[in-house]
Short mmCIF file of C-alpha atoms and ligand atoms in Angstrom, two decimals:
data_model
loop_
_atom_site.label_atom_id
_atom_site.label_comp_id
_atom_site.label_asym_id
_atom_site.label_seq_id
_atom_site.Cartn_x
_atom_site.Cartn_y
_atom_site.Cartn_z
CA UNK A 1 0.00 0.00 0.00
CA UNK A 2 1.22 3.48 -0.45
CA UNK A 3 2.32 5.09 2.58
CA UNK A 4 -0.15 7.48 4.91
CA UNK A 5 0.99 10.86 5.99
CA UNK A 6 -0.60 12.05 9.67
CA UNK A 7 -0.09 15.49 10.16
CA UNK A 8 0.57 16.20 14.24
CA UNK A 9 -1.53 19.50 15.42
CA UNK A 10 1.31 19.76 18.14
CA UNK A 11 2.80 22.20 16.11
CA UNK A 12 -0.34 24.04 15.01
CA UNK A 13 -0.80 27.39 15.32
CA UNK A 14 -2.94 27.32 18.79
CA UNK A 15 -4.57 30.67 18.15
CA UNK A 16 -5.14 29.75 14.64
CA UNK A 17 -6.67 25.94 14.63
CA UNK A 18 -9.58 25.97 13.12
CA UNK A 19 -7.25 27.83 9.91
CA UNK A 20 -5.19 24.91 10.55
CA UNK A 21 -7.52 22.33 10.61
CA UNK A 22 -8.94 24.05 7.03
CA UNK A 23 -5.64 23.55 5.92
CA UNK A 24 -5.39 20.42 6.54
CA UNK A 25 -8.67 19.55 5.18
CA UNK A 26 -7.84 21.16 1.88
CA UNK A 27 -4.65 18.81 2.07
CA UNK A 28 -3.41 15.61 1.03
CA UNK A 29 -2.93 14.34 4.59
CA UNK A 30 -4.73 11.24 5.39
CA UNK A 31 -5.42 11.42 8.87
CA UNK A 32 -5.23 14.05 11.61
CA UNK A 33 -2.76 12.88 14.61
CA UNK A 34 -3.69 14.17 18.12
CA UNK A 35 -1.20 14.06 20.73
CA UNK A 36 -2.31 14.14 24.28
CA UNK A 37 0.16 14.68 26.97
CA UNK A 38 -0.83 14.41 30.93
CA UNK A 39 2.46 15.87 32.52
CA UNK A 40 3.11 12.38 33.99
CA UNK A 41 4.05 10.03 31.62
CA UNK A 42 5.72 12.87 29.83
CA UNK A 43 7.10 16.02 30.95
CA UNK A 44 4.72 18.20 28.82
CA UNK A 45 0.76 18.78 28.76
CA UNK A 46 -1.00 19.56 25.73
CA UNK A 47 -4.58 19.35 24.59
CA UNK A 48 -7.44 17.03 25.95
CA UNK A 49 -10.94 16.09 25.32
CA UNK A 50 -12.69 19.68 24.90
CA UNK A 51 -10.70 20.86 22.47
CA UNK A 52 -10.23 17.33 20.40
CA UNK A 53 -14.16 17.40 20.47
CA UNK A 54 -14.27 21.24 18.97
CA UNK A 55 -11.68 20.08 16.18
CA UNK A 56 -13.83 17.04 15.50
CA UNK A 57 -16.55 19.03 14.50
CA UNK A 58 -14.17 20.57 11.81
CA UNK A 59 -12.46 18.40 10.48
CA UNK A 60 -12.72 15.36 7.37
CA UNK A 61 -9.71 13.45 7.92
CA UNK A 62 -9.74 10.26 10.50
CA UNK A 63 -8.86 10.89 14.04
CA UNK A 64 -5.29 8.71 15.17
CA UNK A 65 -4.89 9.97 18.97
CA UNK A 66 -2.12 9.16 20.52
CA UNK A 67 -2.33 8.85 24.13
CA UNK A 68 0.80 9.91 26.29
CA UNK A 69 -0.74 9.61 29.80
CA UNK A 70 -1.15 6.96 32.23
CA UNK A 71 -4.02 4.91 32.62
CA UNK A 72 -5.08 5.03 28.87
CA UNK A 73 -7.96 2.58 29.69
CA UNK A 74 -9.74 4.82 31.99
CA UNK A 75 -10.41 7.19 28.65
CA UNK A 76 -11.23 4.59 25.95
CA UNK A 77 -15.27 5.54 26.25
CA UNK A 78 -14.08 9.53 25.72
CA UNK A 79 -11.74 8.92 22.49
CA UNK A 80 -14.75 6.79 21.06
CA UNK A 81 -17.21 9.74 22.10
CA UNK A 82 -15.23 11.95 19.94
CA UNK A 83 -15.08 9.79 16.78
CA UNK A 84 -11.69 8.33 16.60
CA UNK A 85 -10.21 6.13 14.29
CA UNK A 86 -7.21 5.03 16.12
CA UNK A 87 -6.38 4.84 19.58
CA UNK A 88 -2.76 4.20 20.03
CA UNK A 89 -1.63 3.57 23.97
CA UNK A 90 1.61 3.24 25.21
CA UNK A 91 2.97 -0.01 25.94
CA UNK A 92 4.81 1.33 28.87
CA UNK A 93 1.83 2.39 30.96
CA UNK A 94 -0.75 -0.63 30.29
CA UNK A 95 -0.12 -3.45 32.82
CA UNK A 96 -3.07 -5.26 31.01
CA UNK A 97 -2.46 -4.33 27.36
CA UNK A 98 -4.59 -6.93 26.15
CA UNK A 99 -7.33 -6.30 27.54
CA UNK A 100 -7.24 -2.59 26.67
CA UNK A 101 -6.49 -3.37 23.34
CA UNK A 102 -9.50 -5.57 23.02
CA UNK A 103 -11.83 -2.74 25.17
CA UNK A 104 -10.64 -0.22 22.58
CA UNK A 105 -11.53 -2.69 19.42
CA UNK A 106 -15.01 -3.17 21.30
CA UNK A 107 -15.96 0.17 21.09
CA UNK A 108 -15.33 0.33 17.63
CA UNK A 109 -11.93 1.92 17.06
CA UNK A 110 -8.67 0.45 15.43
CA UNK A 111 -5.84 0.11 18.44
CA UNK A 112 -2.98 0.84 18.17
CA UNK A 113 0.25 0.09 21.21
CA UNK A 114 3.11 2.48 20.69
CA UNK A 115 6.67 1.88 22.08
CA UNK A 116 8.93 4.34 23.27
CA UNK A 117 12.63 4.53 21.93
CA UNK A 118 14.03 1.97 24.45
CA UNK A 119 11.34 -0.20 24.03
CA UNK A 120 12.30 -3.79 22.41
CA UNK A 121 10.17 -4.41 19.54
CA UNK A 122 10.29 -8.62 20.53
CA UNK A 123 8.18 -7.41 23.74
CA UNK A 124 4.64 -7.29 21.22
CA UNK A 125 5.57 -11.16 20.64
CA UNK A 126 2.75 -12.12 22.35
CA UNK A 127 0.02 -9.02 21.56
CA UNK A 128 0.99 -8.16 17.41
CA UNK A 129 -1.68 -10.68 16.39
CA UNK A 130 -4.58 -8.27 18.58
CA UNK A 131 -3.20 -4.62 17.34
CA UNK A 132 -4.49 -3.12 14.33
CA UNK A 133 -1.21 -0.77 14.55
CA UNK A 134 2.39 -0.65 15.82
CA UNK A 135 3.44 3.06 16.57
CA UNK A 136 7.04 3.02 16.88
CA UNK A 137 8.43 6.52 18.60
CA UNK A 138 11.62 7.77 16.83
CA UNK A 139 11.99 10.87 19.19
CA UNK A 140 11.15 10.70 23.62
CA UNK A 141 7.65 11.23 23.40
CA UNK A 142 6.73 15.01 24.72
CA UNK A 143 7.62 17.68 22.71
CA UNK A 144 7.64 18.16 18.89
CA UNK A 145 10.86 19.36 16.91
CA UNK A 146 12.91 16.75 18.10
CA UNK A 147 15.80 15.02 16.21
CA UNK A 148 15.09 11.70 14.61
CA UNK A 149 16.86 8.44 16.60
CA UNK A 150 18.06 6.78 13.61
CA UNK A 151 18.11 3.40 15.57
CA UNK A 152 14.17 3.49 14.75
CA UNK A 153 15.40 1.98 11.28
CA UNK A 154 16.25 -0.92 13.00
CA UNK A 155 13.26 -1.34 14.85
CA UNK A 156 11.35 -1.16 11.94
CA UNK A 157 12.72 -3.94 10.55
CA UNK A 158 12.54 -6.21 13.50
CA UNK A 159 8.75 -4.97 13.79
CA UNK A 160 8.43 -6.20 10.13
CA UNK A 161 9.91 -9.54 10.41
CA UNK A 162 7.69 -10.19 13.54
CA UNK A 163 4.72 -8.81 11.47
CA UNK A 164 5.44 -11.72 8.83
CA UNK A 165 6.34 -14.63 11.36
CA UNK A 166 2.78 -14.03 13.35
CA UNK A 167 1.10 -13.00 10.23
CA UNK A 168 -0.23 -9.97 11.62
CA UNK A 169 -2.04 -7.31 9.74
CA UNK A 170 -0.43 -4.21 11.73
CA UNK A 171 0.37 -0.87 10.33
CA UNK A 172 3.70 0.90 11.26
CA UNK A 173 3.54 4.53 12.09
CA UNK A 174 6.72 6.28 12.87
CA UNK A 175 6.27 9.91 15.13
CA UNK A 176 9.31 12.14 16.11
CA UNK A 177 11.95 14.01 13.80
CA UNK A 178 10.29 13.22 10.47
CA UNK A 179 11.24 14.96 7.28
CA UNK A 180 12.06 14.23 3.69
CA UNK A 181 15.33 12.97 4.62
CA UNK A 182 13.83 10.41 7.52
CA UNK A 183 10.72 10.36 5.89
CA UNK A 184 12.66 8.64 2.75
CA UNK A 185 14.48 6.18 5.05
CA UNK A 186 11.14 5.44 7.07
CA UNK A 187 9.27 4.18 3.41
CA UNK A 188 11.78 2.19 2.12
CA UNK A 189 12.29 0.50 4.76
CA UNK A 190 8.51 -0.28 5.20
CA UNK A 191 6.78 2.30 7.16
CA UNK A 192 3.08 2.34 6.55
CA UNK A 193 2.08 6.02 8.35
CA UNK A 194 4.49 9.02 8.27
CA UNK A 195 3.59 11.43 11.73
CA UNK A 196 5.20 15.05 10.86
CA UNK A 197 4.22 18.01 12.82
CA UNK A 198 7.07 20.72 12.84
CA UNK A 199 8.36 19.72 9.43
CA UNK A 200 4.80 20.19 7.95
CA UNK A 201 4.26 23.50 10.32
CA UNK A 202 7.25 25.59 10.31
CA UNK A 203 6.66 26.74 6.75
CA UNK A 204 4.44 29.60 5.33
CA UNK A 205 3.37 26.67 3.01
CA UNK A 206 2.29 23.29 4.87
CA UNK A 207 -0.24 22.13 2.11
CA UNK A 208 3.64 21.70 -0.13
CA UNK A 209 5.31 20.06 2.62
CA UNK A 210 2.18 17.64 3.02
CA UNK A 211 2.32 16.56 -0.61
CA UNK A 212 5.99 16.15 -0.60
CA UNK A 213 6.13 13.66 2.48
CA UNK A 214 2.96 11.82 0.24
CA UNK A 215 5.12 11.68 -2.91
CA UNK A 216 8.00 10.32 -0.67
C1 DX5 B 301 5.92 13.89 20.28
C2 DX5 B 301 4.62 13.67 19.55
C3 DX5 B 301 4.73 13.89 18.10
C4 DX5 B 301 5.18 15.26 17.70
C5 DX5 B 301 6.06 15.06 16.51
O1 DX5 B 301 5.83 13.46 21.57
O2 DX5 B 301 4.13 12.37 19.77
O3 DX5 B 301 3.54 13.51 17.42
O4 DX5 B 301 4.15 16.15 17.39
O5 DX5 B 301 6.66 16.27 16.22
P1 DX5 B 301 7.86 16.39 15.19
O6 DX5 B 301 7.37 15.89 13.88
O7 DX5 B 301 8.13 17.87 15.19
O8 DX5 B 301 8.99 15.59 15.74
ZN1 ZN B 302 2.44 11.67 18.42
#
């Protein structure tokens, strides 16, 4: 399949979303990704569920949230209130991961389990078959306008080989430090969903920077 390209509002304009959101609308961009932050699990806090709700109302593109809080599960019923197409979790935080996984799929939504830099891909052994997604982080999870961790190209590739051996159907989405440059290394070696936020927002022309990481 040709690759996906989700757009992070981290780097939005906050005084200017809805323009945003337009702008992404008007875009390429396949899906819209939201990143929550609860000050806990990472040293940042962004944007919860009354403003995801307001940008629901305006925008086309399906919802990927990606949850960087603790205690996920106690949320699922709010991200599936709002519409969401994905629900990614952290593996770190979910002591039960398979049954979140499987609450999340109940209510409708694709799930997704993400893993931090340090996180061994061989640890989703026993849980790839279940998720609908593998969201690898190539940056510490927090704060956009990080530098890529090139050792998320190796990653990759184990994530692909243990897609094949458990014949899973998982995506790979790669967040953190994307450009053309990564972007190009992330594709050919298999990603399935590109995450960009500052390289798409810290130009006077985003709608450009969304088709190149498309044409990628
Ligand atoms: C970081 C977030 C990312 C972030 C990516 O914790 O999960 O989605 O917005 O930003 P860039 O593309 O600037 O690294
Ligand atoms: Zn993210």
């Amino acid at each position: 399949m040709n690759h996906l390209v989700a757009p992070s509002l981290l780097s939005a304009d906050f005084l200017n979303l809805k323009r945003d959101v337009e702008m992404l609308n008007r875009s390429e961009a396949d899906w819209l990704h939201l990143d929550v932050m609860d000050g806990v699990f990472v040293p940042n806090i962004s944007f919860g569920f009354v403003i995801m709700d307001l940008l629901k109302s305006i925008t086309d593109k399906p919802l990927d949230v990606h949850l960087m809080i603790v205690q996920p599960e106690k949320f699922i019923d709010e991200v599936a209130a709002m519409g969401a197409y994905m629900m990614n979790v952290h593996y770190e935080v979910c002591t039960h991961l398979n049954r979140t996984i499987h609450a999340i799929k109940e209510k409708g939504m694709k799930a997704g389990v993400t893993l931090n830099p340090h996180t061994p891909v061989s640890l989703l052994k026993d849980i790839i078959q279940d998720v609908d997604m593998v969201l690898l982080m190539s940056v510490n999870p927090g704060f956009g306008g990080q530098k890529f961790i090139h050792n998320t190209l190796s990653k990759l590739d184990d994530l692909k080989n243990l897609i094949i051996q458990k014949n899973s159907q998982a995506l790979i989405e790669v967040d953190g430090g994307v450009d053309l440059e990564t972007g190009k290394l992330l594709v050919d070696a298999g990603a399935d969903v590109l995450v960009a936020g500052s390289f798409v927002f810290s130009t006077e022309n985003p709608e450009e920077r969304i088709r190149q990481l498309k044409m990628l």
